[in-house]
Amino acid sequence: MRRRLLIALTVFAALAVLAFAVPLSLTAATSRTQHLVLGRSGDADRFATLADAAGSAGGVRALADEVTRYHELYGENVLVVDARGAPVVNAGVAVDDPRIRAAVAAARRNQRPQQVDRLTPWSAPVMLIARPVGTGVQVNGAVVIEASTAAARSAIARLWALIAVGALGAMVVFVLLALVLSRWVLRPLAAMSDAVAELTATLPKPRGRAPITRRYGGPPEVRALAESVDAMATAVGDSADAQHQLVADTAHAMRNPLAALTIRLDSLEAAVPATASATFRAATTEVERLTALLDDLLQLAVAEAPASFGTAASAEEHCDPAQVAADRVDAWTSAFDDAGIRLTATPTGHSPVPGDRGERPAAAISAAALAQILDVALSNSCRYAGSGAHTAVGVSAGPDWVTVRVADDGSGVAPDELDRLTARFFRGSTAAAGGTGLGLSIANALTKARGGTLTVEAVHPHGLAVAIRVPAVAR
């Protein structure tokens, strides 16, 4: 994969360098060509002016002297002809050359030969510059200069060589940067791929699930990593399935012995002597506690099971939270009365939104699940708030969320214990005997499975509140 990445980065770098170097080279060649053409065109125009003014023998001699000095100074041939095409002054030009004849004929027709737009190091060594003598109405002859392109071509070659060296240097820098970048990018990917491959080799083969690489493409290394990750995820899913099944099987297997043990203890109660009655009652209590602990563990396992196991809320689950809260308050009233605690339901709060017709939104949770969560909160309040306390159950609704809050003004818990109350088996330092410490863990798992949150808050000046916040479903 590193080689392919290096090739791709190098190709992109080469394209970028060429996109800069090629236009720069062409621009430099065009500029040098224009400089040569403009210079020699000015010389031809000057000779044409002198030839037009040379009406006498002295003028012709002065023109010949000027052309000779130019030829000796620049080493370029110059030809001046009259209106009939006969040479007037000739400094090294081969008049029989077809190119010269064509240039002279074009100039006598008041036409200029087409010049090259851009010289290159391998262009022709001579460029013809031709100008008519006289005005556009009357042409009295022509001037032709065989301009040497050697200096221009040498300058262009030097510029191109300099640009090529710069481009080559830039390519070397880009390749080094690409090498460093590819190593930096691919080193963690290679390490992760090796680690995942080693881990995947120890996992059982996926059971009937198609790997990612059958649906997506990419480099072989990435496909191999995707296949390993997919196999690992599938193995984890299979493991969670097996764990869930193990919990169910274990629960079923343990319930029968516990039920049989309870029946045996009940049948032995009449035969237990008075001296062993206390021990018998303690054993019965432990069996009941073990049964309650097993039930709570099973509820927690089901509540924490992933959605793929069929325990999370479906899209069709919804309920009226105010009605569920009212039902649970009615069901728990007698228990709270026995505990000396006043239980009330506060009016439902509703935050209207534009277009709202005053209907209460439903909660995206089943009535059974919400009732189970409220039972946990109400059970804790009934057990730990203390005699004389007041517990209030309220429902507040907004456009997106519904919150059910169970708050009491009891003794509460220490501030540093609030965040730990939803942990498994944790019980507050001031909690009375009894309970397994799993109730709030179960309620928290059930709330999260429905896309909500459960928070435990302190009530001022004292007390405890459990807030269940779940998504709302507009009706």
Short mmCIF file of C-alpha atoms in Angstrom, two decimals:
data_model
loop_
_atom_site.label_atom_id
_atom_site.label_comp_id
_atom_site.label_asym_id
_atom_site.label_seq_id
_atom_site.Cartn_x
_atom_site.Cartn_y
_atom_site.Cartn_z
CA MET A 1 0.00 0.00 0.00
CA ARG A 2 2.92 2.34 0.70
CA ARG A 3 4.23 1.86 -2.83
CA ARG A 4 0.84 2.66 -4.35
CA LEU A 5 0.46 5.71 -2.12
CA LEU A 6 3.94 6.90 -3.06
CA ILE A 7 3.17 6.42 -6.76
CA ALA A 8 -0.08 8.37 -6.44
CA LEU A 9 1.55 11.21 -4.50
CA THR A 10 4.48 11.31 -6.94
CA VAL A 11 2.14 11.47 -9.94
CA PHE A 12 0.18 14.31 -8.35
CA ALA A 13 3.43 16.13 -7.53
CA ALA A 14 4.70 15.65 -11.10
CA LEU A 15 1.45 17.02 -12.52
CA ALA A 16 1.68 20.04 -10.20
CA VAL A 17 5.32 20.69 -11.16
CA LEU A 18 4.59 20.30 -14.87
CA ALA A 19 1.57 22.57 -14.59
CA PHE A 20 3.93 25.26 -13.30
CA ALA A 21 7.10 24.52 -15.29
CA VAL A 22 5.59 24.08 -18.78
CA PRO A 23 3.70 27.41 -18.91
CA LEU A 24 6.73 29.16 -17.41
CA SER A 25 9.00 27.69 -20.10
CA LEU A 26 6.64 28.63 -22.91
CA THR A 27 6.24 32.16 -21.56
CA ALA A 28 10.03 32.61 -21.37
CA ALA A 29 10.48 31.37 -24.96
CA THR A 30 7.72 33.66 -26.25
CA SER A 31 9.20 36.66 -24.46
CA ARG A 32 12.67 36.03 -25.90
CA THR A 33 11.23 35.52 -29.40
CA GLN A 34 9.30 38.80 -29.24
CA HIS A 35 12.43 40.60 -28.10
CA LEU A 36 14.34 39.33 -31.16
CA VAL A 37 11.53 40.11 -33.62
CA LEU A 38 10.97 43.62 -32.29
CA GLY A 39 14.69 44.43 -32.42
CA ARG A 40 15.22 43.19 -35.95
CA SER A 41 11.95 44.73 -37.16
CA GLY A 42 13.19 48.12 -35.96
CA ASP A 43 16.45 47.63 -37.87
CA ALA A 44 14.56 46.68 -41.05
CA ASP A 45 12.31 49.73 -40.73
CA ARG A 46 15.39 51.98 -40.37
CA PHE A 47 17.00 50.47 -43.50
CA ALA A 48 13.71 50.89 -45.41
CA THR A 49 13.62 54.54 -44.43
CA LEU A 50 17.25 55.07 -45.59
CA ALA A 51 16.56 53.24 -48.86
CA ASP A 52 13.50 55.35 -49.58
CA ALA A 53 15.58 58.52 -49.03
CA ALA A 54 18.55 57.32 -51.18
CA GLY A 55 17.59 58.97 -54.45
CA SER A 56 21.15 59.73 -55.60
CA ALA A 57 24.46 57.91 -55.89
CA GLY A 58 25.61 59.47 -52.62
CA GLY A 59 22.48 58.23 -50.84
CA VAL A 60 23.03 54.71 -52.15
CA ARG A 61 26.63 54.82 -51.00
CA ALA A 62 25.56 55.95 -47.51
CA LEU A 63 22.98 53.14 -47.39
CA ALA A 64 25.64 50.62 -48.45
CA ASP A 65 28.02 51.86 -45.74
CA GLU A 66 25.27 51.55 -43.10
CA VAL A 67 24.34 48.02 -44.20
CA THR A 68 28.02 46.97 -44.30
CA ARG A 69 28.67 48.22 -40.76
CA TYR A 70 25.53 46.42 -39.54
CA HIS A 71 26.65 43.20 -41.23
CA GLU A 72 30.11 43.42 -39.71
CA LEU A 73 28.79 44.34 -36.25
CA TYR A 74 26.01 41.77 -35.90
CA GLY A 75 27.07 39.15 -38.44
CA GLU A 76 23.62 39.18 -40.04
CA ASN A 77 23.00 39.43 -43.79
CA VAL A 78 20.99 42.32 -45.25
CA LEU A 79 19.52 42.73 -48.76
CA VAL A 80 18.00 45.89 -50.22
CA VAL A 81 16.26 45.73 -53.64
CA ASP A 82 14.62 48.35 -55.84
CA ALA A 83 11.08 48.44 -57.18
CA ARG A 84 11.96 45.95 -59.96
CA GLY A 85 13.52 43.50 -57.43
CA ALA A 86 17.10 44.17 -58.49
CA PRO A 87 19.62 44.22 -55.61
CA VAL A 88 20.71 47.69 -54.55
CA VAL A 89 22.80 46.67 -51.54
CA ASN A 90 23.66 43.06 -50.65
CA ALA A 91 25.60 42.11 -47.55
CA GLY A 92 25.95 38.32 -47.71
CA VAL A 93 22.42 37.34 -48.81
CA ALA A 94 22.01 34.50 -51.34
CA VAL A 95 19.50 36.06 -53.71
CA ASP A 96 18.81 32.72 -55.41
CA ASP A 97 17.45 31.20 -52.20
CA PRO A 98 13.70 30.47 -52.66
CA ARG A 99 12.95 31.73 -49.16
CA ILE A 100 14.69 35.05 -49.95
CA ARG A 101 12.80 35.36 -53.23
CA ALA A 102 9.49 34.70 -51.50
CA ALA A 103 10.25 37.27 -48.78
CA VAL A 104 11.25 39.90 -51.37
CA ALA A 105 8.16 39.28 -53.46
CA ALA A 106 5.91 39.54 -50.42
CA ALA A 107 7.54 42.78 -49.29
CA ARG A 108 7.18 44.29 -52.80
CA ARG A 109 3.48 43.49 -52.55
CA ASN A 110 3.49 45.39 -49.26
CA GLN A 111 3.15 42.11 -47.31
CA ARG A 112 5.19 40.95 -44.40
CA PRO A 113 6.27 37.31 -43.99
CA GLN A 114 4.64 35.41 -41.16
CA GLN A 115 6.95 35.26 -38.15
CA VAL A 116 7.27 32.37 -35.76
CA ASP A 117 5.33 32.90 -32.53
CA ARG A 118 7.84 31.16 -30.32
CA LEU A 119 11.43 30.00 -30.77
CA THR A 120 12.74 26.77 -29.26
CA PRO A 121 16.29 25.49 -28.81
CA TRP A 122 15.85 23.37 -31.95
CA SER A 123 14.29 26.07 -34.18
CA ALA A 124 15.85 27.20 -37.51
CA PRO A 125 19.11 29.13 -37.17
CA VAL A 126 17.83 32.06 -39.30
CA MET A 127 14.66 34.12 -39.17
CA LEU A 128 13.70 36.36 -42.17
CA ILE A 129 12.56 39.91 -41.40
CA ALA A 130 11.22 41.76 -44.53
CA ARG A 131 9.92 45.33 -44.91
CA PRO A 132 8.69 47.25 -47.97
CA VAL A 133 10.48 50.47 -49.01
CA GLY A 134 8.13 53.39 -49.48
CA THR A 135 4.56 54.05 -48.47
CA GLY A 136 1.61 51.72 -48.64
CA VAL A 137 0.49 53.37 -51.90
CA GLN A 138 3.83 53.18 -53.72
CA VAL A 139 6.41 50.50 -52.93
CA ASN A 140 9.90 51.39 -54.14
CA GLY A 141 11.68 48.23 -53.07
CA ALA A 142 12.20 45.89 -50.12
CA VAL A 143 14.57 45.18 -47.23
CA VAL A 144 15.29 41.63 -46.02
CA ILE A 145 17.34 40.77 -42.91
CA GLU A 146 18.50 37.23 -42.20
CA ALA A 147 18.29 37.50 -38.41
CA SER A 148 20.33 34.92 -36.54
CA THR A 149 18.38 33.07 -33.82
CA ALA A 150 21.45 31.52 -32.19
CA ALA A 151 21.60 33.94 -29.25
CA ALA A 152 17.85 33.71 -28.63
CA ARG A 153 17.87 29.93 -28.83
CA SER A 154 20.82 29.74 -26.44
CA ALA A 155 19.04 32.03 -23.96
CA ILE A 156 15.87 29.94 -24.21
CA ALA A 157 17.88 26.73 -23.70
CA ARG A 158 19.50 28.20 -20.58
CA LEU A 159 16.15 29.29 -19.19
CA TRP A 160 14.61 25.90 -19.90
CA ALA A 161 17.56 24.14 -18.27
CA LEU A 162 17.19 26.34 -15.18
CA ILE A 163 13.45 25.64 -15.02
CA ALA A 164 14.09 21.90 -15.48
CA VAL A 165 16.65 21.88 -12.64
CA GLY A 166 14.18 23.73 -10.41
CA ALA A 167 11.39 21.32 -11.33
CA LEU A 168 13.66 18.35 -10.68
CA GLY A 169 14.61 19.79 -7.29
CA ALA A 170 10.96 20.35 -6.47
CA MET A 171 10.17 16.77 -7.47
CA VAL A 172 12.92 15.46 -5.18
CA VAL A 173 11.51 17.52 -2.30
CA PHE A 174 7.97 16.35 -3.07
CA VAL A 175 9.05 12.69 -3.21
CA LEU A 176 10.82 13.01 0.15
CA LEU A 177 7.75 14.67 1.64
CA ALA A 178 5.54 11.96 0.15
CA LEU A 179 7.79 9.29 1.67
CA VAL A 180 7.64 10.90 5.09
CA LEU A 181 3.88 11.49 4.81
CA SER A 182 3.17 7.93 3.69
CA ARG A 183 5.16 6.51 6.58
CA TRP A 184 3.44 8.81 9.05
CA VAL A 185 -0.01 7.94 7.72
CA LEU A 186 0.47 4.21 7.22
CA ARG A 187 2.51 3.34 10.32
CA PRO A 188 -0.49 3.37 12.73
CA LEU A 189 -2.66 1.69 10.08
CA ALA A 190 -0.11 -1.11 9.67
CA ALA A 191 0.25 -1.53 13.44
CA MET A 192 -3.52 -1.61 13.88
CA SER A 193 -3.91 -4.04 11.00
CA ASP A 194 -1.33 -6.41 12.50
CA ALA A 195 -2.89 -6.19 15.96
CA VAL A 196 -6.40 -6.76 14.62
CA ALA A 197 -5.20 -9.65 12.46
CA GLU A 198 -3.53 -11.31 15.45
CA LEU A 199 -6.66 -10.85 17.54
CA THR A 200 -8.95 -12.03 14.76
CA ALA A 201 -6.88 -15.19 14.33
CA THR A 202 -7.79 -16.20 17.89
CA LEU A 203 -11.52 -15.57 17.43
CA PRO A 204 -14.05 -18.06 16.15
CA LYS A 205 -15.06 -17.78 12.52
CA PRO A 206 -18.11 -15.56 11.82
CA ARG A 207 -21.35 -17.42 11.55
CA GLY A 208 -23.07 -16.57 8.32
CA ARG A 209 -22.28 -12.83 8.15
CA ALA A 210 -20.83 -11.33 4.97
CA PRO A 211 -17.56 -9.44 5.45
CA ILE A 212 -17.29 -5.74 4.69
CA THR A 213 -15.01 -6.34 1.70
CA ARG A 214 -17.87 -7.92 -0.22
CA ARG A 215 -19.71 -4.59 -0.13
CA TYR A 216 -16.87 -2.05 -0.32
CA GLY A 217 -13.69 -1.72 -2.34
CA GLY A 218 -10.33 -0.14 -1.67
CA PRO A 219 -6.67 -1.13 -1.37
CA PRO A 220 -5.99 -4.74 -0.35
CA GLU A 221 -4.55 -3.68 3.02
CA VAL A 222 -7.65 -1.65 3.86
CA ARG A 223 -9.93 -4.48 2.71
CA ALA A 224 -7.97 -6.92 4.88
CA LEU A 225 -8.27 -4.59 7.87
CA ALA A 226 -11.99 -4.14 7.22
CA GLU A 227 -12.45 -7.89 6.98
CA SER A 228 -10.59 -8.40 10.26
CA VAL A 229 -12.61 -5.69 12.02
CA ASP A 230 -15.83 -7.12 10.64
CA ALA A 231 -14.88 -10.60 11.78
CA MET A 232 -13.99 -9.24 15.21
CA ALA A 233 -17.27 -7.33 15.46
CA THR A 234 -19.18 -10.42 14.38
CA ALA A 235 -17.36 -12.53 16.95
CA VAL A 236 -18.16 -9.97 19.65
CA GLY A 237 -21.79 -10.00 18.59
CA ASP A 238 -21.84 -13.81 18.67
CA SER A 239 -20.18 -13.70 22.08
CA ALA A 240 -22.81 -11.28 23.38
CA ASP A 241 -25.52 -13.55 21.98
CA ALA A 242 -23.94 -16.50 23.73
CA GLN A 243 -23.60 -14.52 26.97
CA HIS A 244 -27.23 -13.47 26.82
CA GLN A 245 -28.27 -17.06 26.18
CA LEU A 246 -26.02 -18.22 29.03
CA VAL A 247 -27.70 -15.79 31.43
CA ALA A 248 -31.14 -17.02 30.37
CA ASP A 249 -30.14 -20.67 30.64
CA THR A 250 -28.46 -20.10 34.01
CA ALA A 251 -31.51 -18.28 35.33
CA HIS A 252 -33.79 -21.07 34.20
CA ALA A 253 -31.48 -23.67 35.71
CA MET A 254 -31.16 -21.83 39.05
CA ARG A 255 -34.82 -21.03 39.46
CA ASN A 256 -35.82 -24.68 39.69
CA PRO A 257 -33.38 -25.61 42.50
CA LEU A 258 -34.30 -22.44 44.39
CA ALA A 259 -38.00 -23.19 44.02
CA ALA A 260 -37.41 -26.76 45.17
CA LEU A 261 -35.33 -25.53 48.11
CA THR A 262 -38.07 -23.11 49.12
CA ILE A 263 -40.68 -25.88 49.00
CA ARG A 264 -38.47 -28.14 51.10
CA LEU A 265 -37.90 -25.40 53.67
CA ASP A 266 -41.63 -24.73 53.86
CA SER A 267 -42.30 -28.43 54.42
CA LEU A 268 -39.64 -28.62 57.15
CA GLU A 269 -40.94 -25.61 59.07
CA ALA A 270 -43.31 -27.69 61.20
CA ALA A 271 -40.58 -30.17 62.12
CA VAL A 272 -37.96 -27.61 63.12
CA PRO A 273 -37.44 -27.55 66.89
CA ALA A 274 -37.79 -24.33 68.78
CA THR A 275 -34.03 -24.17 69.40
CA ALA A 276 -33.37 -24.09 65.63
CA SER A 277 -36.23 -21.83 64.58
CA ALA A 278 -34.02 -18.73 64.45
CA THR A 279 -31.53 -20.52 62.21
CA PHE A 280 -34.36 -21.79 60.05
CA ARG A 281 -35.82 -18.32 59.61
CA ALA A 282 -32.36 -16.95 58.72
CA ALA A 283 -31.91 -19.67 56.10
CA THR A 284 -35.36 -18.91 54.65
CA THR A 285 -34.49 -15.21 54.52
CA GLU A 286 -31.24 -15.93 52.68
CA VAL A 287 -33.09 -18.07 50.13
CA GLU A 288 -35.59 -15.27 49.57
CA ARG A 289 -32.74 -12.77 49.28
CA LEU A 290 -30.96 -15.03 46.80
CA THR A 291 -34.16 -15.34 44.75
CA ALA A 292 -34.64 -11.55 44.74
CA LEU A 293 -30.99 -11.03 43.76
CA LEU A 294 -31.35 -13.52 40.91
CA ASP A 295 -34.49 -11.75 39.67
CA ASP A 296 -32.74 -8.38 39.75
CA LEU A 297 -29.70 -9.73 37.90
CA LEU A 298 -31.94 -11.19 35.20
CA GLN A 299 -33.78 -7.90 34.84
CA LEU A 300 -30.48 -6.02 34.58
CA ALA A 301 -29.14 -8.47 31.98
CA VAL A 302 -32.27 -8.07 29.88
CA ALA A 303 -32.24 -4.27 30.27
CA GLU A 304 -28.58 -4.00 29.21
CA ALA A 305 -28.91 -6.38 26.25
CA PRO A 306 -28.16 -4.68 22.87
CA ALA A 307 -30.98 -3.71 20.57
CA SER A 308 -30.04 -6.57 18.25
CA PHE A 309 -31.26 -8.99 20.92
CA GLY A 310 -34.76 -7.61 20.76
CA THR A 311 -34.88 -5.95 24.18
CA ALA A 312 -34.66 -2.28 23.19
CA ALA A 313 -37.68 -0.18 22.45
CA SER A 314 -39.12 -0.46 18.98
CA ALA A 315 -40.21 2.52 16.92
CA GLU A 316 -43.88 1.74 17.67
CA GLU A 317 -43.48 1.87 21.48
CA HIS A 318 -45.01 4.94 23.08
CA CYS A 319 -47.22 5.80 26.01
CA ASP A 320 -48.88 8.67 27.86
CA PRO A 321 -46.32 9.40 30.63
CA ALA A 322 -48.83 11.35 32.72
CA GLN A 323 -51.25 8.42 32.72
CA VAL A 324 -48.49 5.93 33.62
CA ALA A 325 -47.30 8.20 36.43
CA ALA A 326 -50.84 8.56 37.77
CA ASP A 327 -51.31 4.76 37.71
CA ARG A 328 -48.08 4.16 39.62
CA VAL A 329 -48.93 6.81 42.20
CA ASP A 330 -52.30 5.12 42.75
CA ALA A 331 -50.60 1.71 43.05
CA TRP A 332 -47.99 2.89 45.57
CA THR A 333 -50.24 5.09 47.74
CA SER A 334 -50.99 2.40 50.31
CA ALA A 335 -47.32 1.42 50.65
CA PHE A 336 -46.34 5.05 51.22
CA ASP A 337 -49.14 5.47 53.76
CA ASP A 338 -47.81 2.46 55.69
CA ALA A 339 -44.33 4.03 55.63
CA GLY A 340 -45.68 7.36 56.90
CA ILE A 341 -44.78 9.21 53.68
CA ARG A 342 -47.12 11.45 51.72
CA LEU A 343 -47.23 10.65 47.98
CA THR A 344 -48.70 13.14 45.51
CA ALA A 345 -48.76 13.73 41.77
CA THR A 346 -48.02 17.25 40.55
CA PRO A 347 -49.81 18.74 37.51
CA THR A 348 -48.22 18.04 34.17
CA GLY A 349 -46.09 20.85 32.77
CA HIS A 350 -46.23 21.41 29.00
CA SER A 351 -44.06 23.75 26.93
CA PRO A 352 -46.07 24.64 23.79
CA VAL A 353 -44.37 25.00 20.41
CA PRO A 354 -45.59 26.80 17.24
CA GLY A 355 -48.49 24.90 15.74
CA ASP A 356 -49.17 23.00 18.99
CA ARG A 357 -52.85 22.19 19.50
CA GLY A 358 -52.49 21.68 23.25
CA GLU A 359 -52.15 17.88 23.07
CA ARG A 360 -49.73 16.22 25.47
CA PRO A 361 -46.84 14.53 23.66
CA ALA A 362 -46.36 10.82 24.10
CA ALA A 363 -43.11 9.33 25.39
CA ALA A 364 -41.08 7.01 23.15
CA ILE A 365 -41.18 4.19 25.66
CA SER A 366 -43.65 1.44 26.42
CA ALA A 367 -45.97 1.84 29.38
CA ALA A 368 -44.60 -1.35 30.95
CA ALA A 369 -40.98 -0.16 30.75
CA LEU A 370 -41.80 3.31 32.13
CA ALA A 371 -43.84 1.72 34.92
CA GLN A 372 -40.90 -0.57 35.78
CA ILE A 373 -38.55 2.43 35.96
CA LEU A 374 -40.99 4.42 38.12
CA ASP A 375 -41.46 1.43 40.42
CA VAL A 376 -37.72 1.46 41.13
CA ALA A 377 -37.71 5.19 41.92
CA LEU A 378 -40.87 4.96 44.05
CA SER A 379 -39.58 1.86 45.86
CA ASN A 380 -36.35 3.64 46.82
CA SER A 381 -38.25 6.72 48.00
CA CYS A 382 -40.70 4.62 50.01
CA ARG A 383 -37.88 2.64 51.60
CA TYR A 384 -35.29 5.34 52.29
CA ALA A 385 -37.02 8.79 52.43
CA GLY A 386 -38.13 8.25 56.02
CA SER A 387 -41.36 8.75 57.90
CA GLY A 388 -42.85 12.23 57.59
CA ALA A 389 -41.32 12.89 54.18
CA HIS A 390 -43.20 13.99 51.09
CA THR A 391 -42.70 12.42 47.65
CA ALA A 392 -43.97 14.13 44.50
CA VAL A 393 -44.21 12.64 41.01
CA GLY A 394 -44.29 15.17 38.18
CA VAL A 395 -44.28 15.05 34.38
CA SER A 396 -42.93 17.87 32.21
CA ALA A 397 -43.11 17.82 28.43
CA GLY A 398 -41.40 19.77 25.68
CA PRO A 399 -41.24 19.54 21.88
CA ASP A 400 -38.53 16.85 21.92
CA TRP A 401 -38.35 15.36 25.40
CA VAL A 402 -40.59 14.13 28.21
CA THR A 403 -39.29 14.11 31.78
CA VAL A 404 -40.81 12.20 34.67
CA ARG A 405 -39.41 13.27 38.05
CA VAL A 406 -39.77 11.49 41.38
CA ALA A 407 -38.57 13.82 44.16
CA ASP A 408 -38.75 13.58 47.95
CA ASP A 409 -37.66 15.76 50.84
CA GLY A 410 -36.24 12.92 52.87
CA SER A 411 -32.77 12.48 54.29
CA GLY A 412 -31.13 12.10 50.85
CA VAL A 413 -27.58 10.87 50.35
CA ALA A 414 -24.10 12.33 50.65
CA PRO A 415 -23.14 14.58 47.67
CA ASP A 416 -20.15 12.39 46.78
CA GLU A 417 -22.45 9.35 46.44
CA LEU A 418 -24.89 10.83 43.91
CA ASP A 419 -22.96 9.74 40.82
CA ARG A 420 -22.49 6.22 42.16
CA LEU A 421 -26.14 5.42 42.90
CA THR A 422 -26.69 3.93 39.41
CA ALA A 423 -23.66 1.63 39.74
CA ARG A 424 -24.27 -2.06 40.29
CA PHE A 425 -24.57 -3.24 43.90
CA PHE A 426 -23.87 0.25 45.29
CA ARG A 427 -25.97 1.29 48.24
CA GLY A 428 -25.80 4.62 50.05
CA SER A 429 -24.03 4.79 53.40
CA THR A 430 -27.29 5.83 55.10
CA ALA A 431 -29.46 3.19 53.39
CA ALA A 432 -31.43 0.85 55.61
CA ALA A 433 -30.91 -2.89 55.49
CA GLY A 434 -32.39 -4.79 52.58
CA GLY A 435 -32.18 -4.38 48.83
CA THR A 436 -29.60 -5.59 46.37
CA GLY A 437 -28.25 -2.31 45.00
CA LEU A 438 -29.42 -3.14 41.47
CA GLY A 439 -32.69 -1.21 41.22
CA LEU A 440 -31.34 2.06 39.85
CA SER A 441 -28.91 0.15 37.63
CA ILE A 442 -31.87 -1.63 36.04
CA ALA A 443 -33.82 1.60 35.67
CA ASN A 444 -30.81 3.36 34.13
CA ALA A 445 -30.26 0.52 31.63
CA LEU A 446 -33.94 0.50 30.63
CA THR A 447 -33.88 4.28 30.10
CA LYS A 448 -30.69 4.20 28.01
CA ALA A 449 -32.09 1.39 25.86
CA ARG A 450 -34.93 3.78 24.92
CA GLY A 451 -32.59 6.63 24.02
CA GLY A 452 -33.16 8.50 27.27
CA THR A 453 -31.21 9.44 30.38
CA LEU A 454 -31.71 8.82 34.08
CA THR A 455 -30.16 11.26 36.55
CA VAL A 456 -30.12 11.29 40.34
CA GLU A 457 -30.15 14.79 41.82
CA ALA A 458 -30.03 16.31 45.28
CA VAL A 459 -33.10 18.29 46.39
CA HIS A 460 -32.60 21.57 48.28
CA PRO A 461 -32.44 21.75 51.27
CA HIS A 462 -32.54 17.96 51.60
CA GLY A 463 -33.91 15.02 49.73
CA LEU A 464 -33.37 13.10 46.53
CA ALA A 465 -34.85 13.22 43.03
CA VAL A 466 -34.76 10.74 40.15
CA ALA A 467 -35.40 12.28 36.72
CA ILE A 468 -36.27 10.03 33.77
CA ARG A 469 -35.87 11.87 30.44
CA VAL A 470 -37.03 10.07 27.27
CA PRO A 471 -37.67 11.26 23.69
CA ALA A 472 -41.13 12.64 22.94
CA VAL A 473 -43.40 11.46 20.14
CA ALA A 474 -45.76 14.16 18.84
CA ARG A 475 -49.33 12.94 18.55
#
